[in-house]
mmCIF file of C-alpha atoms in Angstrom:
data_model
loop_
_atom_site.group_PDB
_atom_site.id
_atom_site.type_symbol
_atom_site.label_atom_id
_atom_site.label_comp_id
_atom_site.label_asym_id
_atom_site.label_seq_id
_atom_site.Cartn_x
_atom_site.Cartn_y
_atom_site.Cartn_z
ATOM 1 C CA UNK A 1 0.000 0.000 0.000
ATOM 2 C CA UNK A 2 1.181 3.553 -0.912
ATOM 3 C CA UNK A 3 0.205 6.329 0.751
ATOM 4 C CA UNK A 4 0.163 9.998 -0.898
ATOM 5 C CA UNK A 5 -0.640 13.166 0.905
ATOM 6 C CA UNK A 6 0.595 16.899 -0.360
ATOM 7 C CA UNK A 7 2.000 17.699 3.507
ATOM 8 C CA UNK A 8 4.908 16.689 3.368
ATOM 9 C CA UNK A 9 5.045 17.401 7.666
ATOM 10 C CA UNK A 10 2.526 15.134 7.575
ATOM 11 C CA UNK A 11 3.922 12.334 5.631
ATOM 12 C CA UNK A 12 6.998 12.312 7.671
ATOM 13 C CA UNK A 13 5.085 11.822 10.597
ATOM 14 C CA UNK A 14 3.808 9.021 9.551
ATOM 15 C CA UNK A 15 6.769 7.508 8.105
ATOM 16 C CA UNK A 16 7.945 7.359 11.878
ATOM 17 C CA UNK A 17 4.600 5.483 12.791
ATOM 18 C CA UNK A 18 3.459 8.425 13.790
ATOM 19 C CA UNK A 19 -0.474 9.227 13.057
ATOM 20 C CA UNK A 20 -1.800 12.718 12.328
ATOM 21 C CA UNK A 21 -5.015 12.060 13.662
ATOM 22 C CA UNK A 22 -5.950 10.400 17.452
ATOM 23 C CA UNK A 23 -7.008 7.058 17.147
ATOM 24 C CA UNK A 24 -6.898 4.275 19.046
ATOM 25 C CA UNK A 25 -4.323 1.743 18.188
ATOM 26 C CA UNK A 26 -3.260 3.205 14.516
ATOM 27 C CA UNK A 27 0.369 4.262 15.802
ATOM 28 C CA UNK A 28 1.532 1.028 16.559
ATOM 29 C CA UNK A 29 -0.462 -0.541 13.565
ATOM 30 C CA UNK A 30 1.603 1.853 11.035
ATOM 31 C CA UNK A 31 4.569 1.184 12.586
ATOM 32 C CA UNK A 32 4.462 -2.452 12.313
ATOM 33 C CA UNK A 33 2.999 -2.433 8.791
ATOM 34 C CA UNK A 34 6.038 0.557 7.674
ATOM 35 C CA UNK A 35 8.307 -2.419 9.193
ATOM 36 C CA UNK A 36 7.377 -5.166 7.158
ATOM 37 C CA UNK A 37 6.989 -3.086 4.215
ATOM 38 C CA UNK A 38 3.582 -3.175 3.926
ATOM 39 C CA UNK A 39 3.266 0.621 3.704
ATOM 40 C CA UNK A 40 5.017 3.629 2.259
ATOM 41 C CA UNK A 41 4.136 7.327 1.880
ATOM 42 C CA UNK A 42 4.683 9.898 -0.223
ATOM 43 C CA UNK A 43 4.352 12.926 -1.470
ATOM 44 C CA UNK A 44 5.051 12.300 -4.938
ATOM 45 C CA UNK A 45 1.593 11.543 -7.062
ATOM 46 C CA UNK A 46 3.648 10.334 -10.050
ATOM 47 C CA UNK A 47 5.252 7.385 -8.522
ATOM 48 C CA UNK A 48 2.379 6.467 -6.130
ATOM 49 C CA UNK A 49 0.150 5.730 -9.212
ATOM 50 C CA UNK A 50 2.785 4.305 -11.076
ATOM 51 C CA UNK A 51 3.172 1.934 -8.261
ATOM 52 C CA UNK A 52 -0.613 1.349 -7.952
ATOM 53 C CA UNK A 53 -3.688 -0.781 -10.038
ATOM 54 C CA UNK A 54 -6.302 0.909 -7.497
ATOM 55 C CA UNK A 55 -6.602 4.182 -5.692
ATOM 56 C CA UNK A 56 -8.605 4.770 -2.569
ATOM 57 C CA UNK A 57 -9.772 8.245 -2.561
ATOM 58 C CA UNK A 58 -9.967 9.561 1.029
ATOM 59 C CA UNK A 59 -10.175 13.278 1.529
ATOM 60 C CA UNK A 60 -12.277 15.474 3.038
ATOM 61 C CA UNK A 61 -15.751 16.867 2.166
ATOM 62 C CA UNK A 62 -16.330 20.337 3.835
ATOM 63 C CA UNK A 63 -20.860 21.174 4.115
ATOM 64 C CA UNK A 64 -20.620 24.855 2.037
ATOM 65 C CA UNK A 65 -22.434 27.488 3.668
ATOM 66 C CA UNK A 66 -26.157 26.019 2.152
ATOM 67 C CA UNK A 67 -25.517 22.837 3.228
ATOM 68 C CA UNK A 68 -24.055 20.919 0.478
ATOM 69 C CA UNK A 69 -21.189 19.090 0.236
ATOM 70 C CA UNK A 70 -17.925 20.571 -1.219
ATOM 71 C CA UNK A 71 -16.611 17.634 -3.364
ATOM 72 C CA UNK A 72 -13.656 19.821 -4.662
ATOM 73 C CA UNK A 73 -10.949 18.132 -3.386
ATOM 74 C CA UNK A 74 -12.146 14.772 -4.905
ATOM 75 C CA UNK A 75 -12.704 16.406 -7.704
ATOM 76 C CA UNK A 76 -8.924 17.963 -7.872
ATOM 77 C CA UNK A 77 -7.669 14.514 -6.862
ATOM 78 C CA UNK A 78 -8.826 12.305 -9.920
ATOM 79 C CA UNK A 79 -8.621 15.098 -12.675
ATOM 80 C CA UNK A 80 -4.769 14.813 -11.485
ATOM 81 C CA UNK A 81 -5.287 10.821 -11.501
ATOM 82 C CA UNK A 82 -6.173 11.083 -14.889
ATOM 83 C CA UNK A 83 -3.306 13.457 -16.098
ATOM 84 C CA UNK A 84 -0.883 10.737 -14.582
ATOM 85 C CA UNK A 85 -2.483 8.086 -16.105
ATOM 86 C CA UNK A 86 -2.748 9.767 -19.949
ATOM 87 C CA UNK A 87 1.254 10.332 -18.989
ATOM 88 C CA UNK A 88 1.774 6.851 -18.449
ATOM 89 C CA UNK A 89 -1.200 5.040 -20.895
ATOM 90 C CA UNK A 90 -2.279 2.805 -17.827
ATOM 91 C CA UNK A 91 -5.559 0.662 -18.600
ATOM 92 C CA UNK A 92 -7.501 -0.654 -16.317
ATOM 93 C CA UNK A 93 -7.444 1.796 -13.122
ATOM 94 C CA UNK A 94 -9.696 1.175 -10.338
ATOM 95 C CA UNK A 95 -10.672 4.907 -8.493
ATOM 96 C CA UNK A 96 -12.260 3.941 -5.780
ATOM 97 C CA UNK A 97 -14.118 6.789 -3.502
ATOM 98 C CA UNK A 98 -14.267 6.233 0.024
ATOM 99 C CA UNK A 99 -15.081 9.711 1.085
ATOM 100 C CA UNK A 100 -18.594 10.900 1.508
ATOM 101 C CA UNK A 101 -20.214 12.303 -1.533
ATOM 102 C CA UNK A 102 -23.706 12.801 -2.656
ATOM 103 C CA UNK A 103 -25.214 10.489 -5.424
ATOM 104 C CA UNK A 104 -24.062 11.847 -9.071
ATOM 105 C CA UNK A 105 -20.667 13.042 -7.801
ATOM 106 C CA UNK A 106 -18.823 10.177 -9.389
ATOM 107 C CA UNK A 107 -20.778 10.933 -12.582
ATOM 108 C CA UNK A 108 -19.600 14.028 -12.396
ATOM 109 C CA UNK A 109 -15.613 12.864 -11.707
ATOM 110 C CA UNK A 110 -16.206 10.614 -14.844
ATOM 111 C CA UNK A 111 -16.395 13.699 -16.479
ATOM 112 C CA UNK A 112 -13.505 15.258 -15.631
ATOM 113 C CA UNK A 113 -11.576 12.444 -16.091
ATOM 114 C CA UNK A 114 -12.698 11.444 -19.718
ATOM 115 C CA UNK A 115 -11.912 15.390 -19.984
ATOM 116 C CA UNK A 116 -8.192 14.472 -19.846
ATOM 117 C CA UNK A 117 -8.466 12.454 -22.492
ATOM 118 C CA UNK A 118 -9.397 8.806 -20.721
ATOM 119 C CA UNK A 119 -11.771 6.457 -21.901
ATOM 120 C CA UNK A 120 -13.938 4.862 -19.187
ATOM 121 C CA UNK A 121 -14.068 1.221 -18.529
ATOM 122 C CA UNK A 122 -10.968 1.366 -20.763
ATOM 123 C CA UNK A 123 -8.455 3.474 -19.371
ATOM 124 C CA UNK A 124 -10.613 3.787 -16.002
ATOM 125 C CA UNK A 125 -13.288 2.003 -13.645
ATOM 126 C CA UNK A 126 -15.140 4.306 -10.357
ATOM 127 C CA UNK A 127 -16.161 2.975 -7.744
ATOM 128 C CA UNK A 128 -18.050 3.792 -4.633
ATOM 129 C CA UNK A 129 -16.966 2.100 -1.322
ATOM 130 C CA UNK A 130 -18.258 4.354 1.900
ATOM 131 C CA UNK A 131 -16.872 3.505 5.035
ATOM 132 C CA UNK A 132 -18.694 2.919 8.185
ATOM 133 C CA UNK A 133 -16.243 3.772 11.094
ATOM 134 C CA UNK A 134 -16.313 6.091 13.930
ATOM 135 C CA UNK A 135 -14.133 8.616 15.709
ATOM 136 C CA UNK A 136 -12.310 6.985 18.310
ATOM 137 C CA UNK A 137 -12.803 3.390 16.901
ATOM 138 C CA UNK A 138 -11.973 3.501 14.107
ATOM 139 C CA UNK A 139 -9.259 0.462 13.782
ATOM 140 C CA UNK A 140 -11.879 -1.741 15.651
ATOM 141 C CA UNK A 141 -15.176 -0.566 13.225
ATOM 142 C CA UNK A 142 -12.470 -0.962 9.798
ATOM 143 C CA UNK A 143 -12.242 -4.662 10.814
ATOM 144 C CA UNK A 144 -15.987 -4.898 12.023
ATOM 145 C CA UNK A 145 -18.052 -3.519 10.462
ATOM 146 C CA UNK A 146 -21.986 -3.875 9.573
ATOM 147 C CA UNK A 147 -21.337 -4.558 5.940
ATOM 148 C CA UNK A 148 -18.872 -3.658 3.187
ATOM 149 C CA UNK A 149 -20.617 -1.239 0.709
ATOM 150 C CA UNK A 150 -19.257 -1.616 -3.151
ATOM 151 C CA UNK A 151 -20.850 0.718 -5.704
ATOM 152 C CA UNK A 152 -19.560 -0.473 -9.062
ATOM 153 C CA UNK A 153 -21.350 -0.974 -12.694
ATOM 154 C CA UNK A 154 -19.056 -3.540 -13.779
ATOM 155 C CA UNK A 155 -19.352 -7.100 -11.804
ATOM 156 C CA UNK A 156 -14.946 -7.554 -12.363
ATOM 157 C CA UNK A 157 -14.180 -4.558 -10.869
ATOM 158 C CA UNK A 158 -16.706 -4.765 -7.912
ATOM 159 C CA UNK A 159 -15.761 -8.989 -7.097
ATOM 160 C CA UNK A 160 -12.066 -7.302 -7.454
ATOM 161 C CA UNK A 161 -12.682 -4.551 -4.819
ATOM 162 C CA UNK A 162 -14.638 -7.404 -2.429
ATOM 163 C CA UNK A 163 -11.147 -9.476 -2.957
ATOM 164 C CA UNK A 164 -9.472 -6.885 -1.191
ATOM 165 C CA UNK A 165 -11.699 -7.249 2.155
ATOM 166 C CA UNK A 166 -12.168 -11.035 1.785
ATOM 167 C CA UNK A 167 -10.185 -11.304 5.493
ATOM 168 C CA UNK A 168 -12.933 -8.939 6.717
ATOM 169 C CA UNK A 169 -15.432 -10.875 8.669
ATOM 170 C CA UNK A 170 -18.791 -9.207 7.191
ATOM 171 C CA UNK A 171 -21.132 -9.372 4.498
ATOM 172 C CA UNK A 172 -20.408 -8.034 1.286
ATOM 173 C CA UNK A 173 -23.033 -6.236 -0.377
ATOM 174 C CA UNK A 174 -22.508 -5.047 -4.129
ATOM 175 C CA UNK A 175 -24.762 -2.454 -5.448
ATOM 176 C CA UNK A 176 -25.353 0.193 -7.640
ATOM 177 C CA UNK A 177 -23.024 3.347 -7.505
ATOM 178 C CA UNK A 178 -25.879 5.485 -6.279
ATOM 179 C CA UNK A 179 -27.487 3.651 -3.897
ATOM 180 C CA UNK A 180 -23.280 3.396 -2.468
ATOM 181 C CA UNK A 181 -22.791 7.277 -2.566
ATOM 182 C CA UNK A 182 -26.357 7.775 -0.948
ATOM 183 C CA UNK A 183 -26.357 5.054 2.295
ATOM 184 C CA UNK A 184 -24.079 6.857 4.359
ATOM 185 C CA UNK A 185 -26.472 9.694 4.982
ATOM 186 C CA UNK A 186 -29.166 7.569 4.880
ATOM 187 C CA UNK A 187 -27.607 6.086 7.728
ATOM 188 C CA UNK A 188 -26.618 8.998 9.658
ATOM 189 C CA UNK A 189 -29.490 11.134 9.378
ATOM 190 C CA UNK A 190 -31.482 7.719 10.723
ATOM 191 C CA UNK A 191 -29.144 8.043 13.351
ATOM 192 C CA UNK A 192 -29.914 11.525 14.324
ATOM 193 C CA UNK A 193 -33.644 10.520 14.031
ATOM 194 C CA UNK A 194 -33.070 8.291 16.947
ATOM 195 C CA UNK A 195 -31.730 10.395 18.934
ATOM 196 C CA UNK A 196 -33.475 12.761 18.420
ATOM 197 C CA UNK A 197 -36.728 10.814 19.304
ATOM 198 C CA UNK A 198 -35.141 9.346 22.128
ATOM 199 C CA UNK A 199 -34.479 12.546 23.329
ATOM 200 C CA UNK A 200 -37.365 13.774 22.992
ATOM 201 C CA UNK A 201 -39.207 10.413 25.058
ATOM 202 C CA UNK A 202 -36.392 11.130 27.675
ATOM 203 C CA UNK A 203 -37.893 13.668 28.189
ATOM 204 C CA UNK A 204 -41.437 12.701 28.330
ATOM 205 C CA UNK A 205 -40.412 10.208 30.720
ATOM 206 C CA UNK A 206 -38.270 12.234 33.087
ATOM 207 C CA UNK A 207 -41.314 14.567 33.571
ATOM 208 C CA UNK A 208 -43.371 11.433 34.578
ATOM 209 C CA UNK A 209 -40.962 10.096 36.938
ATOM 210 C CA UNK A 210 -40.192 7.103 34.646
ATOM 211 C CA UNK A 211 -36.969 5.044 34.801
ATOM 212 C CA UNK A 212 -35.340 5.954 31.576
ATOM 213 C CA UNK A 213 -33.269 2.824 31.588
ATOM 214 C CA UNK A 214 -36.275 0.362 32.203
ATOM 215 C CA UNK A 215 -38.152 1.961 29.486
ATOM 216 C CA UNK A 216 -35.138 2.393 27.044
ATOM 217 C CA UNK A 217 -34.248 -1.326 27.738
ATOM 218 C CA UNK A 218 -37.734 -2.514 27.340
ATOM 219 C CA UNK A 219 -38.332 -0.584 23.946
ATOM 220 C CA UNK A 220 -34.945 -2.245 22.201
ATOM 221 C CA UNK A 221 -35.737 -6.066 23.292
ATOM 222 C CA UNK A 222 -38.168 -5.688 20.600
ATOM 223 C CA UNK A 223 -35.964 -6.459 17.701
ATOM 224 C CA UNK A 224 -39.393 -7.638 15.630
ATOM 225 C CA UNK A 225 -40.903 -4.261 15.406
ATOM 226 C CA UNK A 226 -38.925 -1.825 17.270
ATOM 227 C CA UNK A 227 -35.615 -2.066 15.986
ATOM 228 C CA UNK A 228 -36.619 -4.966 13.155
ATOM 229 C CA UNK A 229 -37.259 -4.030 9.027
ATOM 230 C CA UNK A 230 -41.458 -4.662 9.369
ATOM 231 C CA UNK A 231 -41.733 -0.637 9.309
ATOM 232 C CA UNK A 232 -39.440 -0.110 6.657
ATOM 233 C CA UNK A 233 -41.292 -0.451 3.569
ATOM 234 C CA UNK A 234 -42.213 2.669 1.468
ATOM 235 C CA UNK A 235 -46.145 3.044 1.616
ATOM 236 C CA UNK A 236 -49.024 5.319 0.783
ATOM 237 C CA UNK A 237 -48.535 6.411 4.330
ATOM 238 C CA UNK A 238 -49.561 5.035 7.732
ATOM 239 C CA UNK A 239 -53.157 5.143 8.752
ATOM 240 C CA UNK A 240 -55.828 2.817 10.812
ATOM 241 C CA UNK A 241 -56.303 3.177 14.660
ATOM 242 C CA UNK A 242 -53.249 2.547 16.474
ATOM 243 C CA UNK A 243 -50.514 4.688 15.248
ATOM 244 C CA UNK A 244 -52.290 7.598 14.614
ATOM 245 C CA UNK A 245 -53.650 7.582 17.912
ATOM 246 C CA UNK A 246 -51.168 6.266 20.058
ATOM 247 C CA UNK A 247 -48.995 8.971 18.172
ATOM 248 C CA UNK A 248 -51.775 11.872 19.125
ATOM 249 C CA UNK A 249 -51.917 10.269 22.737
ATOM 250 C CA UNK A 250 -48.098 10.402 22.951
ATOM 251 C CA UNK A 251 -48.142 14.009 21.305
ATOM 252 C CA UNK A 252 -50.751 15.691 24.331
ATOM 253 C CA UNK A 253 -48.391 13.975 27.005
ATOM 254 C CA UNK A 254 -45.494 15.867 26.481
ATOM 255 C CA UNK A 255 -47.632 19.097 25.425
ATOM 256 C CA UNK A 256 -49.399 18.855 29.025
ATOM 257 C CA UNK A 257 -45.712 18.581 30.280
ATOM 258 C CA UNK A 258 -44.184 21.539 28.720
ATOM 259 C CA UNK A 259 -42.017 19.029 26.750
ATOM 260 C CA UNK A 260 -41.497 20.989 22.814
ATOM 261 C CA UNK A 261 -41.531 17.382 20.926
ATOM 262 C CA UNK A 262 -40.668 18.491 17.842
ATOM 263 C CA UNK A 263 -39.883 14.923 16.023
ATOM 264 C CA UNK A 264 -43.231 13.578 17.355
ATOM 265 C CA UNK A 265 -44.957 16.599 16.116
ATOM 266 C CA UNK A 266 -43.493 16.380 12.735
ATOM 267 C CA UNK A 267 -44.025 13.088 12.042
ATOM 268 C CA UNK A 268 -47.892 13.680 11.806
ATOM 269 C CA UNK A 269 -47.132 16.412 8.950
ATOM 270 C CA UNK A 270 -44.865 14.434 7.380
ATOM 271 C CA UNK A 271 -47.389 11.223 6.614
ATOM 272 C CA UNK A 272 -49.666 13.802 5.499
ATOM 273 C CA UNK A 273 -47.488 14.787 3.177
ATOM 274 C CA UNK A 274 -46.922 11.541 2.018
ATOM 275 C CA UNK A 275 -50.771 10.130 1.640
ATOM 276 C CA UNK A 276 -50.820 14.007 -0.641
ATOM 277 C CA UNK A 277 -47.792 12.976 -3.179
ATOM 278 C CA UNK A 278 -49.825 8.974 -3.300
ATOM 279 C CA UNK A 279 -52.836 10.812 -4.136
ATOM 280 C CA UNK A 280 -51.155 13.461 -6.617
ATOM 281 C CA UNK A 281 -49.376 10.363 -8.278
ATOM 282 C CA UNK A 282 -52.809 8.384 -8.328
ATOM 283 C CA UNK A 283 -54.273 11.493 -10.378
ATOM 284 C CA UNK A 284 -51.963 12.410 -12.549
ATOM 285 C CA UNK A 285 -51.673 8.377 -13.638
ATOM 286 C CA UNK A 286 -55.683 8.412 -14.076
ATOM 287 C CA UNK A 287 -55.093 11.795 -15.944
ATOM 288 C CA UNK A 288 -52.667 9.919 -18.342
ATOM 289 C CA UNK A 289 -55.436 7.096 -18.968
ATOM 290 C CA UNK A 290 -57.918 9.490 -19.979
ATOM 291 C CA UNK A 291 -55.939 11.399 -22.404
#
């Protein structure tokens, strides 16, 4: 493995076995794999793709001011990919992007790189391959994790990518490159969801005197509905007794406790909305019939 960074400070901290970042065990793991010759860095781009059949694209995606991502960097990185590979006529290069980008970005870098002069799936292959680790843990999540995403649209160069994480003891899930740049999000704003709603029944339950721990405990043995997959299926929206009413029951609680539940309060607007856009879509196909 070749590393390649432009700080040079940076690189020749971590030729020591030094990391640039915190993280728990990753000194002693780059100094035992800069030992064996596992791993060199640089800070010359030439030689490190010279060197290489596959680059892992890991840089940083700043949020802009309005909330999008700044895929810039990326962006800079594989247009100067592709001016190293014209140089040297490589075929066959794997870019794979492990940073977090929004669906159509690597669409986009396709561009840029066929705007050097490179023919794809030719010259060049993209694909997606999002990582799933935490601050802190990182080492231990790398080598555990809940999957291992691979967004290709050529079967060789995705069972090629899985080859490389065939000593990682997880399922292997190959999918489209969209659905690769888009779960990360997915996942993390599903996240924040959760906490958010736990939150917000923390504090419905704190007002009431209720052991947060019993209920919290109680509410994940449920791994059938709770924290199963029988909820997660797109619909025209969620309707019948129950959950409307438990949700409305749920909703007065924590307004007659001066608790602002702003998730719970939402989520009544929000399956509005949806049972609207079934009924627009049911129209407008009805509309189509009759013309």
């Amino acid at each position: 493995v070749t590393g390649y960074d432009l700080n040079k400070s940076k690189v020749d901290k971590i030729k020591t076995g030094k990391a640039p970042i915190k993280e728990k065990g990753l000194d002693e793991l780059l100094l035992r794999s800069i030992g064996k010759g596992n791993l060199n860095v640089t800070t010359d781009l030439s030689s490190a793709v010279e060197n290489s059949e596959i680059a892992f694209i890991s840089v940083n995606t700043p949020v802009n001011e309005d909330g999008s991502l700044n895929t810039s960097i990326v962006e800079n990185v594989c247009g100067q990919i592709a001016m190293e590979l014209k140089k040297k006529r490589s075929k066959g290069f794997i870019v794979v992007v492990r940073s977090s980008v929004v669906p159509g970005t690597l669409k986009k870098i396709r561009g840029i790189m066929e705007s050097k002069g490179l023919e794809y799936s030719k010259d060049f292959f993209l694909v997606s391959n999002p990582e799933f680790m935490r601050e802190g843990s990182g080492i231990e999540d790398f080598l555990n994790p809940p999957h291992t995403v691979i967004g290709a649209d050529n079967e060789e160069v995705a069972n090629k990518i899985a080859s490389l994480y065939s000593n990682i003891n997880a399922p292997t899930c190959k999918v489209s490159i969209n659905t690769a740049e888009i779960i990360k999000f997915v996942n993390n704003s599903w996240h924040a969801i959760k906490l958010s709603f736990i939150n917000e029944v923390s504090s419905i339950s704190k007002k009431l005197e209720i052991d947060n721990k019993e209920l919290i405990d109680l509410f994940c043995s449920d791994t059938k509905l709770n924290l199963g997959a029988y909820y997660f299926k797109p619909s025209i929206g969620y309707g019948g007794s129950c959950l409307p009413k438990d949700l409305a029951a749920l909703q007065y609680t924590a307004k007659s406790l001066g608790v602002d539940a702003i998730l719970l309060n939402s989520t009544s607007e929000s399956n509005i909305g949806q049972i609207n856009r079934t009924l627009d879509f049911i129209k407008n196909e009805i509309t189509k019939i009759n013309q």
